[in-house]
Structures are given as C-alpha cells and as structure tokens.
Amino acid sequence: MTDDTLEDFYDAIQDLGHPVLTAEELARALDCSQEEADRRLSELAGVGLVGRRDVERDPVVWYPKEWDQQARRERVVTFPNRREFVVSHPEQFTRARLSTFAHLIDTNGSGDALYRIREEDVWGAPYDDLADLLLALRRVTGERHESLEEWITRQWKRARQFVLRTHEDGYTVLEADSESLMGNVARQVLGEDQLHAPISDTESWVREGSEGEIKRLLYDEGYPVRDARDLDTGDPLEIELSLELREYQREWVERFTKQKAGVLVGPPGSGKTVAGMGAMAAVGGETLVLVPSRELAAQWRESLLESTSLSAAEIGEYHGGKKEIRPVTIATYQTAGMERHRRLFDERRWGLIIYDEAHHIPSPVFRRSADLQSKHRLGLSATPVRESDDEVEIFTLIGPPIGTDWSALFEAGYVMEPDVEIRYVPWRNEAAESEYASAVGHERRQVAASNPAKLDEIRRLLEAHAGEKTLIFVDWIDQGEAYAEDLEIPFLSGQTRYAKRERLLSEFRHGTREVLLVSRVGDEGIDLPAATVAIVASGLGGSRRQGSQRAGRTMRPVGGAQVYMLATRGTEEEEFVRDQLRHLQRKGVNVIEADAETA
C-alpha cells in the first residue's frame, strides 16, 4: 500500500507541475476523500519517504523527502552584472577557489554566503596568467559569463600597466605600458617628490625612497604598480620549524612565497604567527619583524625560540627597552619609523619583513616603516578594517590579501566559533538615568558605559562561569580601578608597570589566575590563549576592529567560548554594539541579543 501511495504521490506532483502538494490536491488526483489522502501522506511521512511543512495559507504541504538532502547540497547562483555569487552550503573546494579572486561579503546561519569580485581582488589574484584565473571562475560557476569575464580581463590588464624595475645602473625606474599612460596618468599624478626626470616616453627615473608613495598614489587612480625591482634577499639564514603547519597554513605560505608579498588574513587563533614563522623558513633570509608593542616583541622572541631552530644569539629586539640588531630583529613600528633609528634598518638588507597587526600601517606613525624595502613583505592581521576606510592601503603598501574565510576554519574545527551575546542592561536607578539624560557628547557615552547596573551583571556572569578563565574589558581607567576594587581582581592597563603586567599575563596563561580586568591595552599585542569567557563592559563606541579583537580573545582551537557585550538599554550603546559586531557577523559568527537579569 505504501509503495502504491508513493507512486501516486509522484504522479500527482508531475501532473500538477510544482514541487509540493496539499492533501486536497492528492485527494483530487486519487479521487478519494481529503481525510483518506491525509492519512496516506502521514503514513509516508512516518516511514521517512515524504516531508511535511506547515505554511501560512495552506495548513500543510507535502514534498519528496530526498529534497531535504538536495537542499543541503552546494548551489552557486551568479549575478554577473553585480559581480556577485550567492553560494548555498559551499564546499571547501569552492570556498578555497573563491578566496583567490572574490571577497566574502556576508554569511547567514542557513549556510548561505555572498561573495563579490572587486577590482583589488582581480589585481591581487594569485595566478600566473589570465587563463588560469578565468578557469578558476568557471570551475566555481559551472558556466561562462561573457560580461563578467570581459570585466575581469580589463582589470587584469589594468593591474599590469605600471611596473617598478631596477635599471642596469642601479636606480629605480617606473615604466608604463604606453606613452599615454606615462604622460596622462603617472606624470599628472606624480611630482618632483616622486620622480627625478623622464628617461623615455614610457620611463621615468624614481627618487630613492618614494617607491611606497608611488604605489599609493597610482593605486588611488586605479592603477596598481607591480614591483619587479632586483631587491637584495639579504644574507641567507637557515631556519627549521619544530612544529607541523596545518594544511591551510601551508597553503598560506606557498601562496606567499609565490607572490613574494601579501597579507595573511584569518581569525584570531588560526595561527598567523606560526604561518609567519613558516614563511621565514621558506624564504631563508634575514628577517625584520615589526610589531606595535614591546610586549608583542617579547612574545615573538619566545615563540621563535620555542618553535624554530634559531638560537637566542640570532634574535634581537629593538625598541624602547632594547637596541639589538641581529639576523632576526623584532622592532616596534614607532622605533623603526624614527629617522634616527631608520638608517640602521635601511642599511641591513632584509630577506623578509613581517608586519604584525598590519592594520596599523595606513596611520601616519606606522606608515613610515612601510617604506623599508625587502624582496618579501608579509602582513599579519585578523581584522584588516579601519574606521577611516583606508584599509585598502594595507594591501597597497604590503601586498594583496591571502587567507581562508573564517567559516571554513570554524567548520573544520581549527578555530572554535564563539557564542556572542549582546546583553542589554537597564539603569540601576533613576538618578543614573537622569545623569545620562542631562549629559552631552562624549560625557553621555561615558555615563552609559559606566552604568552601575553593569557591575551587578558582571557579578552574575562571573558566578555563572565560576572556574573559567575570564577577561573583563573596560575603556576607562577610573572604571577599571573601581571594578578592580569592588570585584577584588587585578586591573591591567597601560599604566601598569611592565614587570607587573608580564607577571599578571603569565599567571593568566598558566592558569594560576582565572579572572583579569583589562583596559584597551588588551585589544591587541597581548597573547591570551586560553580565555573562554570575555565580558565587554565598556568600549562599545570603539571600532569594528576593536569589537572583533575583543571577541577574538576567545577564538582558540579547543573548547567553547562565550562573549558578552554589555550595553545600557535605551542609550546610544545599543546601536554602537550592533555596528561593532557587524564585521563578526559577516564572518559567519552568530550574534544573539538578550536582556540582562534585574535585581
């Protein structure tokens, strides 16, 4: 009876010409009562042969059960005029292909992802020739899209119309594909600060040290500049790794060594530092590592000693506390950019320069260090976004992005996706709410951030997560000191002496301290590998990068993690926190909203 009904079910679907039917439609097809048709369909559903779905207008619709499995299969829909792809349930192969020529715009919780091809994606695509890039595109879409391929072809050619090369006499030359490009583009955009004089109709003599500025200025005009100079590779330095790279880290390193320049982009906990050491081993030359803080310099030194064959005598630090130039030198951006120190770095021919926390590069203080020249230039950043919208300069000054989309690493289990919850906290009393209502500007935001009820919520969260390693973030020193006294936990800020800071961090890393209160000094440059809970009490007016960095402190290869973002209900903080977490949501991180408990 079941087999006969299933055959009747498929016959009815075919006759109707649409993929679902109701009991009433089956009843008409079988010339039986609706009650009988509903009973038969329920029997088929009971043995797993058909599925049922409640919808708004019809009480129930029925469909072939195997379509559930088909719905979970990969499907790519291309919008060639918008240069976008909607990919349902993308497989690892498809994600890997797309990451080489497209940008992940957004994802949702249903397994769908939106990708877009931007100009800079084509300019930096890691392919030897255009044919390889177009083949990769066709393998993703399964067909040819003439208008899209024509646009990609134009961008590919555009990215190869200017080149910096070394003249046989040793100076640098800017060369254009045509006389028109040199005269109407380069010489209109570039002035005496960048070019000495014309050499020919298509060549110009470059002023020494202006190469980085030339790249930026022409990039802004829509013309990327290839760097084909004969830069020294530095003295050779044999480096062996004592650990095994993950598959995606090997892919990062292979792509970098092929391109010789790029920025590794991946979530916190994905092992970008390890991949950086892999790049050092692959290049095999003397290396300069630039970092934003002396704490991060010390961590790099420790990691190199633990994970490579380098000896202590081969690693130097150059910052406010130490002044050592060695085959591998770790320096702060600020020190490397100072005129009185920069000559020391310029005189040494580095085989590789690594820019850690590379999102700092566009800022004026850090940009000076980007003019240091090397044959290999590698940036590392989890969050290459900037509120000044100049993040494209990160890739202009260092190299094109290299990386794996975050959701792929979450699904593979390399990095644990945190549970992020926006928790809305009411005012503790009318007096606090009145103070907010009468405040203006920056003071208004600070009053909302310091809502006394947040301390009550922090106590509840600490009790709920007793025994777990927890970080509490605040933006204001006064607030941090008050919380430290009330909660009886140490507060780590920029004012904390270096020795005490290192002791607190060591205690937290090794499990002898479970809770730590941290100011903005913890947003980056400090390695907190085992945090399982993060509570952001204030700082919700900060940047998208800050939100990602703080949530990222819990993204590690093992164990679950929970992030709480506290925002005062009915204030500007509500919108601030949503804006701040939008970047994480685009990376596939699930964000939920809830109300805090009330006393």
Coordinates of C-alpha atoms in Angstrom, one line a residue:
M1 CA 0.0 0.0 0.0
T2 CA 2.9 2.4 0.9
D3 CA 4.6 1.8 -2.4
D4 CA 1.4 2.4 -4.4
T5 CA 0.7 5.6 -2.5
L6 CA 4.3 6.9 -3.0
E7 CA 3.9 6.2 -6.8
D8 CA 0.6 8.1 -6.8
F9 CA 2.3 10.9 -4.9
Y10 CA 5.0 11.3 -7.6
D11 CA 2.4 11.1 -10.4
A12 CA 0.3 13.8 -8.7
I13 CA 3.4 16.1 -8.4
Q14 CA 4.3 15.5 -12.0
D15 CA 0.7 16.3 -13.2
L16 CA 0.5 19.4 -11.1
G17 CA 3.8 20.7 -12.3
H18 CA 5.0 22.1 -9.0
P19 CA 7.3 20.5 -6.3
V20 CA 4.8 20.3 -3.4
L21 CA 1.1 19.4 -2.9
T22 CA -1.6 19.5 -0.3
A23 CA -3.8 16.6 0.9
E24 CA -6.7 18.2 -1.0
E25 CA -4.7 18.1 -4.3
L26 CA -3.7 14.5 -3.7
A27 CA -7.4 13.7 -2.9
R28 CA -8.5 15.1 -6.3
A29 CA -5.7 13.1 -8.1
L30 CA -6.7 9.8 -6.4
D31 CA -10.5 10.6 -6.4
C32 CA -10.7 10.0 -2.7
S33 CA -11.6 12.0 0.4
Q34 CA -9.2 14.6 1.8
E35 CA -9.2 12.6 5.1
E36 CA -8.0 9.5 3.2
A37 CA -5.3 11.4 1.3
D38 CA -4.1 13.0 4.6
R39 CA -3.9 9.5 6.2
R40 CA -1.8 8.1 3.3
L41 CA 0.5 11.1 3.3
S42 CA 1.0 10.7 7.1
E43 CA 1.9 7.1 6.6
L44 CA 4.6 8.0 4.0
A45 CA 5.9 10.7 6.3
G46 CA 6.0 8.2 9.2
V47 CA 8.4 5.9 7.3
G48 CA 10.5 8.9 6.1
L49 CA 9.5 8.8 2.4
V50 CA 7.9 12.3 2.2
G51 CA 8.3 15.5 4.2
R52 CA 5.7 17.9 5.5
R53 CA 5.9 21.6 6.1
D54 CA 3.3 24.0 7.8
V55 CA 2.9 27.1 5.7
E56 CA 0.8 30.3 6.2
R57 CA -2.1 29.8 3.8
D58 CA -2.3 26.0 3.4
P59 CA -2.3 24.1 6.7
V60 CA 0.3 21.5 5.4
V61 CA 2.2 20.9 2.2
W62 CA 4.0 17.7 1.4
Y63 CA 7.2 17.1 -0.7
P64 CA 9.6 14.3 -1.6
K65 CA 11.9 13.7 1.4
E66 CA 15.1 13.4 -0.6
W67 CA 14.7 17.1 -1.4
D68 CA 15.8 17.8 2.1
Q69 CA 19.2 16.3 1.3
Q70 CA 19.3 18.1 -2.1
A71 CA 18.6 21.4 -0.4
R72 CA 21.7 21.0 1.6
R73 CA 23.9 20.5 -1.4
E74 CA 26.1 23.2 -2.8
R75 CA 24.5 25.6 -5.2
V76 CA 26.1 28.7 -6.8
V77 CA 23.9 31.4 -8.3
T78 CA 25.9 34.0 -10.3
F79 CA 24.8 37.7 -10.8
P80 CA 27.4 38.7 -13.5
N81 CA 26.3 42.4 -13.7
R82 CA 26.8 42.9 -10.0
R83 CA 29.9 40.6 -10.0
E84 CA 28.3 38.6 -7.1
F85 CA 27.8 35.0 -6.2
V86 CA 25.3 33.6 -3.7
V87 CA 26.6 30.2 -2.6
S88 CA 24.4 27.8 -0.6
H89 CA 26.3 25.3 1.5
P90 CA 29.7 25.9 -0.2
E91 CA 32.1 23.1 -0.1
Q92 CA 35.7 23.6 1.0
F93 CA 36.9 23.4 -2.7
T94 CA 34.5 26.2 -3.7
R95 CA 35.5 28.4 -0.7
A96 CA 39.2 27.9 -1.5
R97 CA 38.6 28.9 -5.1
L98 CA 36.5 31.9 -4.3
S99 CA 39.0 33.2 -1.8
T100 CA 41.6 33.6 -4.6
F101 CA 39.5 36.0 -6.7
A102 CA 36.5 37.2 -4.6
H103 CA 35.7 38.8 -1.3
L104 CA 33.3 37.3 1.3
I105 CA 30.7 40.0 1.9
D106 CA 28.2 38.2 4.2
T107 CA 27.0 34.9 5.6
N108 CA 24.0 33.7 7.4
G109 CA 23.1 30.9 9.8
S110 CA 21.5 28.8 7.0
G111 CA 24.7 28.0 5.2
D112 CA 24.5 30.8 2.5
A113 CA 27.3 33.1 1.6
L114 CA 27.6 36.2 -0.5
Y115 CA 30.8 36.8 -2.5
R116 CA 31.7 39.8 -4.6
I117 CA 34.6 40.3 -7.0
R118 CA 36.2 43.7 -6.5
E119 CA 38.8 45.4 -8.6
E120 CA 41.5 44.8 -6.0
D121 CA 40.6 41.1 -5.9
V122 CA 41.5 40.7 -9.6
W123 CA 44.6 42.9 -9.2
G124 CA 45.9 40.6 -6.5
A125 CA 44.7 37.2 -7.7
P126 CA 47.5 34.7 -7.3
Y127 CA 47.5 33.3 -10.9
D128 CA 50.4 33.3 -13.4
D129 CA 48.1 34.3 -16.3
L130 CA 44.6 35.4 -17.0
A131 CA 43.6 32.0 -18.4
D132 CA 44.2 30.3 -15.1
L133 CA 42.0 32.9 -13.3
L134 CA 39.1 32.5 -15.8
L135 CA 39.4 28.7 -15.5
A136 CA 39.1 29.0 -11.7
L137 CA 36.0 31.2 -12.1
R138 CA 34.3 28.7 -14.5
R139 CA 35.0 25.8 -12.1
V140 CA 33.1 27.7 -9.4
T141 CA 30.1 28.9 -11.6
G142 CA 30.0 25.8 -13.9
E143 CA 29.5 28.1 -16.9
R144 CA 30.9 31.1 -18.8
H145 CA 29.6 34.6 -18.2
E146 CA 30.8 36.7 -21.0
S147 CA 30.2 40.2 -19.5
L148 CA 31.9 39.2 -16.2
E149 CA 34.9 37.6 -17.9
E150 CA 35.3 40.8 -20.0
W151 CA 35.3 42.9 -16.9
I152 CA 37.9 40.6 -15.2
T153 CA 40.1 40.7 -18.3
R154 CA 40.1 44.6 -18.3
Q155 CA 41.0 44.6 -14.6
W156 CA 43.7 42.0 -15.1
K157 CA 45.3 44.1 -17.8
R158 CA 44.9 47.3 -15.8
A159 CA 46.9 45.8 -13.0
R160 CA 49.9 45.2 -15.3
Q161 CA 50.3 48.6 -16.9
F162 CA 52.9 50.1 -14.5
V163 CA 56.0 48.4 -13.1
L164 CA 58.9 49.4 -10.9
R165 CA 62.1 47.9 -12.0
T166 CA 65.8 48.2 -11.4
H167 CA 67.9 50.0 -14.1
E168 CA 71.2 48.4 -15.1
D169 CA 72.9 51.4 -13.3
G170 CA 71.2 50.5 -10.0
Y171 CA 68.5 53.1 -9.7
T172 CA 64.7 52.5 -9.8
V173 CA 62.6 53.2 -12.9
L174 CA 58.8 53.5 -13.3
E175 CA 57.8 52.0 -16.6
A176 CA 54.3 52.3 -18.3
D177 CA 52.8 50.2 -21.0
S178 CA 52.2 53.2 -23.2
E179 CA 53.3 56.8 -23.7
S180 CA 49.7 57.9 -23.0
L181 CA 49.7 56.2 -19.6
M182 CA 53.0 57.7 -18.6
G183 CA 52.1 61.2 -19.8
N184 CA 48.4 61.4 -18.9
V185 CA 48.4 59.4 -15.7
A186 CA 51.8 58.9 -14.0
R187 CA 53.3 62.3 -14.7
Q188 CA 50.0 64.1 -13.9
V189 CA 49.7 62.3 -10.5
L190 CA 53.3 62.1 -9.5
G191 CA 55.5 65.2 -9.0
E192 CA 59.1 66.1 -8.2
D193 CA 58.9 64.5 -4.8
Q194 CA 58.5 61.1 -6.6
L195 CA 60.2 61.4 -10.0
H196 CA 63.5 62.9 -11.0
A197 CA 63.1 63.2 -14.7
P198 CA 61.8 61.3 -17.8
I199 CA 64.1 58.7 -19.3
S200 CA 61.9 58.0 -22.3
D201 CA 58.3 58.4 -23.3
T202 CA 57.4 55.4 -21.2
E203 CA 60.0 55.5 -18.4
S204 CA 60.7 57.8 -15.5
W205 CA 63.6 58.0 -13.0
V206 CA 62.3 57.4 -9.5
R207 CA 63.5 59.3 -6.4
E208 CA 65.0 56.9 -3.9
G209 CA 62.7 56.2 -1.0
S210 CA 59.5 57.3 -2.8
E211 CA 58.5 53.8 -4.1
G212 CA 55.9 53.3 -1.5
E213 CA 54.3 56.7 -2.2
I214 CA 54.2 56.0 -5.9
K215 CA 52.4 52.8 -5.3
R216 CA 49.8 54.5 -3.1
L217 CA 49.2 57.4 -5.5
L218 CA 48.8 55.3 -8.6
Y219 CA 46.7 52.8 -6.7
D220 CA 44.3 55.6 -5.8
E221 CA 44.0 56.4 -9.5
G222 CA 43.0 52.7 -10.2
Y223 CA 46.4 51.6 -11.4
P224 CA 48.2 49.0 -9.2
V225 CA 52.0 49.0 -9.6
R226 CA 53.9 45.8 -9.9
D227 CA 57.2 45.7 -8.0
A228 CA 59.8 43.9 -10.1
R229 CA 62.9 45.6 -8.6
D230 CA 66.0 43.5 -8.0
L231 CA 65.9 43.9 -4.3
D232 CA 68.5 42.1 -2.2
T233 CA 67.4 39.0 -0.4
G234 CA 69.7 39.6 2.5
D235 CA 72.2 37.2 3.9
P236 CA 70.9 33.6 3.9
L237 CA 69.6 32.3 7.3
E238 CA 68.7 28.7 7.6
I239 CA 65.6 28.3 9.8
E240 CA 63.8 25.0 10.6
L241 CA 60.4 24.7 12.2
S242 CA 59.9 22.3 15.1
L243 CA 56.2 22.1 14.6
E244 CA 53.9 20.9 11.8
L245 CA 51.9 23.5 9.8
R246 CA 48.2 22.9 9.3
E247 CA 47.1 22.3 5.7
Y248 CA 45.7 25.9 5.3
Q249 CA 48.8 27.4 6.9
R250 CA 50.9 25.5 4.3
E251 CA 48.6 26.9 1.6
W252 CA 49.2 30.4 3.0
V253 CA 52.9 30.0 3.0
E254 CA 53.0 28.5 -0.5
R255 CA 50.9 31.3 -1.9
F256 CA 53.0 34.0 -0.2
T257 CA 56.4 32.6 -1.4
K258 CA 54.9 32.5 -4.9
Q259 CA 53.7 36.2 -4.7
K260 CA 56.6 37.4 -2.5
A261 CA 54.2 39.9 -0.9
G262 CA 50.8 39.7 0.8
V263 CA 48.8 40.0 4.0
L264 CA 47.6 36.8 5.8
V265 CA 44.0 37.4 6.9
G266 CA 42.5 34.9 9.3
P267 CA 40.6 34.8 12.6
P268 CA 42.3 35.0 16.0
G269 CA 43.6 31.6 17.0
S270 CA 44.2 30.5 13.4
G271 CA 48.0 30.6 13.8
K272 CA 49.1 33.5 11.7
T273 CA 52.3 33.9 13.8
V274 CA 53.0 30.2 13.1
A275 CA 52.4 30.8 9.4
G276 CA 54.7 33.8 9.6
M277 CA 57.5 31.6 11.0
G278 CA 56.7 29.1 8.2
A279 CA 57.3 32.0 5.8
M280 CA 60.6 32.8 7.4
A281 CA 61.8 29.2 7.0
A282 CA 60.6 29.2 3.3
V283 CA 62.4 32.5 2.5
G284 CA 65.6 31.5 4.4
G285 CA 66.8 35.1 4.7
E286 CA 67.5 37.6 7.5
T287 CA 64.2 38.9 8.8
L288 CA 62.8 42.0 10.3
V289 CA 59.6 41.6 12.4
L290 CA 57.6 44.8 13.1
V291 CA 55.1 44.8 16.0
P292 CA 53.0 47.5 17.7
S293 CA 54.3 46.9 21.3
R294 CA 57.3 45.7 23.2
E295 CA 55.1 43.0 24.8
L296 CA 54.4 41.5 21.4
A297 CA 58.1 41.7 20.6
A298 CA 58.8 39.6 23.7
Q299 CA 56.1 37.1 22.7
W300 CA 57.6 36.8 19.2
R301 CA 61.0 36.1 20.6
E302 CA 59.6 33.5 22.9
S303 CA 57.7 31.8 20.0
L304 CA 60.8 31.8 17.8
L305 CA 62.9 30.2 20.5
E306 CA 60.2 27.6 21.2
S307 CA 59.2 26.7 17.6
T308 CA 62.3 27.2 15.4
S309 CA 66.0 26.3 15.3
L310 CA 67.1 29.9 15.9
S311 CA 69.3 30.5 18.9
A312 CA 69.0 33.3 21.4
A313 CA 72.1 34.9 19.8
E314 CA 70.4 35.1 16.4
I315 CA 67.3 37.0 17.7
G316 CA 67.4 40.7 18.7
E317 CA 64.8 43.2 19.9
Y318 CA 64.9 46.9 19.0
H319 CA 62.5 49.2 21.0
G320 CA 62.5 51.5 24.0
G321 CA 63.9 48.8 26.2
K322 CA 66.5 47.1 24.0
K323 CA 68.6 48.1 21.0
E324 CA 69.8 44.8 19.3
I325 CA 70.2 44.3 15.5
R326 CA 70.5 40.6 14.8
P327 CA 69.8 38.2 11.8
V328 CA 66.2 38.2 13.1
T329 CA 65.3 41.5 14.6
I330 CA 61.9 42.3 16.2
A331 CA 61.3 46.0 16.4
T332 CA 58.3 48.2 17.2
Y333 CA 56.7 50.3 14.4
Q334 CA 57.3 53.5 16.2
T335 CA 61.1 52.9 16.7
A336 CA 61.6 51.6 13.1
G337 CA 59.9 54.7 11.7
M338 CA 62.1 57.2 13.6
E339 CA 64.7 58.9 11.5
R340 CA 67.5 58.4 14.0
H341 CA 66.9 54.6 14.0
R342 CA 65.7 54.0 10.5
R343 CA 69.1 54.2 8.9
L344 CA 70.1 51.1 10.9
F345 CA 67.2 49.2 9.3
D346 CA 67.8 50.6 5.9
E347 CA 71.4 49.6 5.8
R348 CA 70.7 46.0 6.5
R349 CA 69.3 44.0 3.5
W350 CA 66.4 42.0 4.8
G351 CA 65.2 38.9 3.0
L352 CA 61.8 39.3 4.7
I353 CA 59.9 41.9 6.6
I354 CA 56.9 40.8 8.6
Y355 CA 54.3 43.4 9.6
D356 CA 52.3 42.1 12.6
E357 CA 48.9 43.6 13.3
A358 CA 49.3 45.1 9.8
H359 CA 46.0 47.1 10.0
H360 CA 48.1 49.8 11.7
I361 CA 50.1 50.5 8.5
P362 CA 48.0 53.3 7.0
S363 CA 48.3 55.5 10.1
P364 CA 51.0 58.2 9.7
V365 CA 53.2 57.0 12.5
F366 CA 53.3 53.4 11.3
R367 CA 53.3 54.2 7.6
R368 CA 56.9 55.4 7.7
S369 CA 58.0 51.8 8.5
A370 CA 56.3 50.6 5.3
D371 CA 58.9 52.4 3.2
L372 CA 61.5 49.9 4.4
Q373 CA 62.3 47.7 1.4
S374 CA 62.5 44.0 1.1
K375 CA 62.1 41.4 -1.6
H376 CA 59.5 39.6 0.6
R377 CA 56.8 41.6 2.6
L378 CA 54.3 39.7 4.8
G379 CA 51.5 41.3 6.8
L380 CA 49.5 39.5 9.5
S381 CA 46.0 40.7 10.6
A382 CA 42.8 39.2 11.9
T383 CA 40.8 42.4 11.2
P384 CA 42.1 44.5 8.3
V385 CA 39.3 47.0 8.7
R386 CA 39.7 50.7 9.7
E387 CA 37.1 53.3 10.6
S388 CA 38.9 55.7 8.3
D389 CA 38.0 53.4 5.4
D390 CA 41.7 53.4 4.2
E391 CA 42.2 49.7 4.8
V392 CA 42.9 49.3 1.0
E393 CA 46.3 51.0 1.8
I394 CA 47.2 47.9 3.9
F395 CA 47.3 45.8 0.7
T396 CA 48.8 48.6 -1.4
L397 CA 51.8 49.1 0.9
I398 CA 52.4 45.4 1.8
G399 CA 50.6 43.2 -0.7
P400 CA 47.3 41.5 -1.6
P401 CA 45.2 39.6 0.9
I402 CA 45.9 35.9 1.5
G403 CA 43.7 33.8 3.7
T404 CA 40.9 31.4 4.3
D405 CA 37.4 32.6 5.1
W406 CA 36.6 32.3 8.8
S407 CA 33.6 30.0 8.5
A408 CA 35.8 27.4 6.8
L409 CA 38.1 27.3 9.8
F410 CA 35.1 27.2 12.2
E411 CA 33.6 24.2 10.3
A412 CA 36.9 22.3 10.1
G413 CA 37.4 22.7 13.9
Y414 CA 40.7 24.6 13.6
V415 CA 39.2 27.6 15.4
M416 CA 36.2 27.4 17.8
E417 CA 33.5 29.9 16.9
P418 CA 32.5 31.9 20.0
D419 CA 28.9 32.4 21.1
V420 CA 28.4 36.2 21.1
E421 CA 25.6 37.7 23.1
I422 CA 24.6 41.4 23.3
R423 CA 23.2 41.8 26.8
Y424 CA 21.1 44.9 27.4
V425 CA 21.4 46.2 30.9
P426 CA 18.7 48.5 32.5
W427 CA 19.6 51.5 34.6
R428 CA 20.1 50.7 38.3
N429 CA 18.2 53.7 39.4
E430 CA 16.5 56.9 38.2
A431 CA 19.5 59.1 39.3
A432 CA 21.8 57.3 36.9
E433 CA 19.3 57.6 34.1
S434 CA 18.8 61.3 34.8
E435 CA 22.6 61.9 34.7
Y436 CA 22.6 60.3 31.2
A437 CA 19.7 62.4 30.0
S438 CA 21.4 65.7 31.0
A439 CA 24.9 64.7 29.6
V440 CA 26.1 65.6 26.1
G441 CA 28.6 64.3 23.6
H442 CA 31.5 62.1 24.9
E443 CA 30.3 62.5 28.5
R444 CA 27.0 61.0 27.6
R445 CA 28.7 57.9 26.2
Q446 CA 30.8 57.6 29.2
V447 CA 27.8 57.8 31.6
A448 CA 26.1 54.9 29.6
A449 CA 29.3 52.9 29.6
S450 CA 29.7 53.3 33.4
N451 CA 26.1 52.3 34.2
P452 CA 26.3 51.0 37.9
A453 CA 24.0 48.1 37.0
K454 CA 26.7 46.7 34.7
L455 CA 28.7 45.8 37.8
D456 CA 25.8 43.8 39.1
E457 CA 25.5 41.9 35.8
I458 CA 29.3 41.2 35.8
R459 CA 29.0 39.6 39.2
R460 CA 26.2 37.4 38.0
L461 CA 28.2 36.4 34.9
L462 CA 31.3 35.6 37.0
E463 CA 29.2 33.4 39.3
A464 CA 27.6 31.6 36.3
H465 CA 31.1 31.0 34.8
A466 CA 32.9 30.3 38.1
G467 CA 36.2 28.4 37.5
E468 CA 36.5 29.6 33.8
K469 CA 39.3 31.9 32.5
T470 CA 37.5 35.2 32.1
L471 CA 38.6 38.6 30.7
I472 CA 36.6 41.8 31.5
F473 CA 37.2 44.7 29.2
V474 CA 36.8 48.4 30.1
D475 CA 37.7 51.6 28.3
W476 CA 38.2 54.0 31.2
I477 CA 40.9 53.8 33.8
D478 CA 38.6 55.1 36.6
Q479 CA 36.0 52.5 35.8
G480 CA 38.7 49.7 35.7
E481 CA 40.1 50.8 39.1
A482 CA 36.6 50.9 40.6
Y483 CA 35.7 47.5 39.3
A484 CA 39.0 46.0 40.4
E485 CA 38.4 47.2 44.0
D486 CA 34.7 46.0 44.1
L487 CA 35.4 42.6 42.4
E488 CA 38.8 42.2 44.1
I489 CA 40.6 41.3 40.9
P490 CA 43.7 42.9 39.3
F491 CA 43.4 45.6 36.6
L492 CA 45.8 45.6 33.7
S493 CA 46.2 48.9 31.9
G494 CA 48.7 51.0 30.0
Q495 CA 49.8 52.4 33.4
T496 CA 50.6 49.0 34.8
R497 CA 54.4 48.6 35.2
Y498 CA 55.9 46.3 32.6
A499 CA 57.1 43.7 35.2
K500 CA 53.7 43.5 36.9
R501 CA 52.0 43.3 33.5
E502 CA 54.1 40.4 32.5
R503 CA 53.5 38.6 35.8
L504 CA 49.7 39.0 35.6
L505 CA 49.7 37.7 32.0
S506 CA 51.9 34.8 32.9
E507 CA 49.6 33.9 35.8
F508 CA 46.6 34.1 33.5
R509 CA 48.2 32.0 30.7
H510 CA 49.3 29.3 33.1
G511 CA 46.0 29.0 35.0
T512 CA 47.0 30.4 38.4
R513 CA 44.7 33.4 37.8
E514 CA 41.2 32.9 36.4
V515 CA 39.9 36.5 36.0
L516 CA 41.6 39.5 34.7
L517 CA 40.3 43.1 34.2
V518 CA 41.8 44.7 31.1
S519 CA 41.8 48.1 29.5
R520 CA 42.4 48.9 25.8
V521 CA 46.0 47.6 26.2
G522 CA 44.4 44.1 25.8
D523 CA 42.8 44.8 22.5
E524 CA 45.9 43.6 20.7
G525 CA 49.6 42.8 21.2
I526 CA 48.9 40.6 24.2
D527 CA 48.6 36.8 23.8
L528 CA 45.8 35.4 26.0
P529 CA 45.5 32.0 24.5
A530 CA 43.2 30.2 27.0
A531 CA 40.4 32.7 27.7
T532 CA 37.0 31.0 27.5
V533 CA 34.8 34.0 28.6
A534 CA 35.0 37.6 27.6
I535 CA 32.8 40.3 29.1
V536 CA 32.9 43.7 27.4
A537 CA 31.7 46.2 30.0
S538 CA 32.5 49.3 28.1
G539 CA 34.2 50.4 24.9
L540 CA 31.1 49.9 22.7
G541 CA 31.8 53.2 20.9
G542 CA 35.0 51.8 19.6
S543 CA 35.8 50.5 16.2
R544 CA 34.7 47.3 14.4
R545 CA 38.3 46.1 14.7
Q546 CA 38.1 46.6 18.5
G547 CA 34.9 44.5 18.7
S548 CA 36.5 41.7 16.7
Q549 CA 39.7 41.8 18.6
R550 CA 37.9 41.5 22.0
A551 CA 35.6 38.7 20.8
G552 CA 38.7 37.2 19.2
R553 CA 40.4 36.7 22.5
T554 CA 38.2 33.6 23.0
M555 CA 38.8 32.1 19.5
R556 CA 41.1 29.2 20.0
P557 CA 41.4 25.7 18.6
V558 CA 39.8 23.8 21.5
G559 CA 36.9 24.3 23.8
G560 CA 33.8 26.5 23.6
A561 CA 33.8 30.2 24.3
Q562 CA 31.3 32.9 25.3
V563 CA 31.4 36.6 24.7
Y564 CA 29.1 39.1 26.5
M565 CA 28.8 42.6 25.2
L566 CA 27.0 44.8 27.8
A567 CA 25.1 47.8 26.6
T568 CA 22.8 50.1 28.6
R569 CA 19.2 49.7 27.4
G570 CA 17.7 52.8 25.7
T571 CA 21.1 54.5 25.0
E572 CA 23.4 55.0 22.1
E573 CA 25.3 52.0 23.2
E574 CA 22.6 49.8 21.6
E575 CA 23.5 51.0 18.1
F576 CA 27.2 51.1 18.9
V577 CA 27.4 47.4 19.8
R578 CA 25.4 46.3 16.7
D579 CA 27.8 48.3 14.5
Q580 CA 30.8 46.9 16.2
L581 CA 29.7 43.3 15.8
R582 CA 28.6 43.6 12.2
H583 CA 32.1 42.6 11.0
L584 CA 32.0 39.4 13.0
Q585 CA 28.5 38.6 11.7
R586 CA 29.9 38.9 8.1
K587 CA 32.5 36.3 9.0
G588 CA 29.8 33.8 10.0
V589 CA 29.8 34.4 13.8
N590 CA 26.4 34.0 15.3
V591 CA 25.3 37.0 17.4
I592 CA 22.2 36.9 19.7
E593 CA 20.5 39.6 21.8
A594 CA 19.1 39.2 25.3
D595 CA 18.1 41.3 28.3
A596 CA 20.1 41.2 31.5
E597 CA 18.6 39.9 34.7
T598 CA 17.2 42.5 37.0
A599 CA 17.8 42.6 40.7

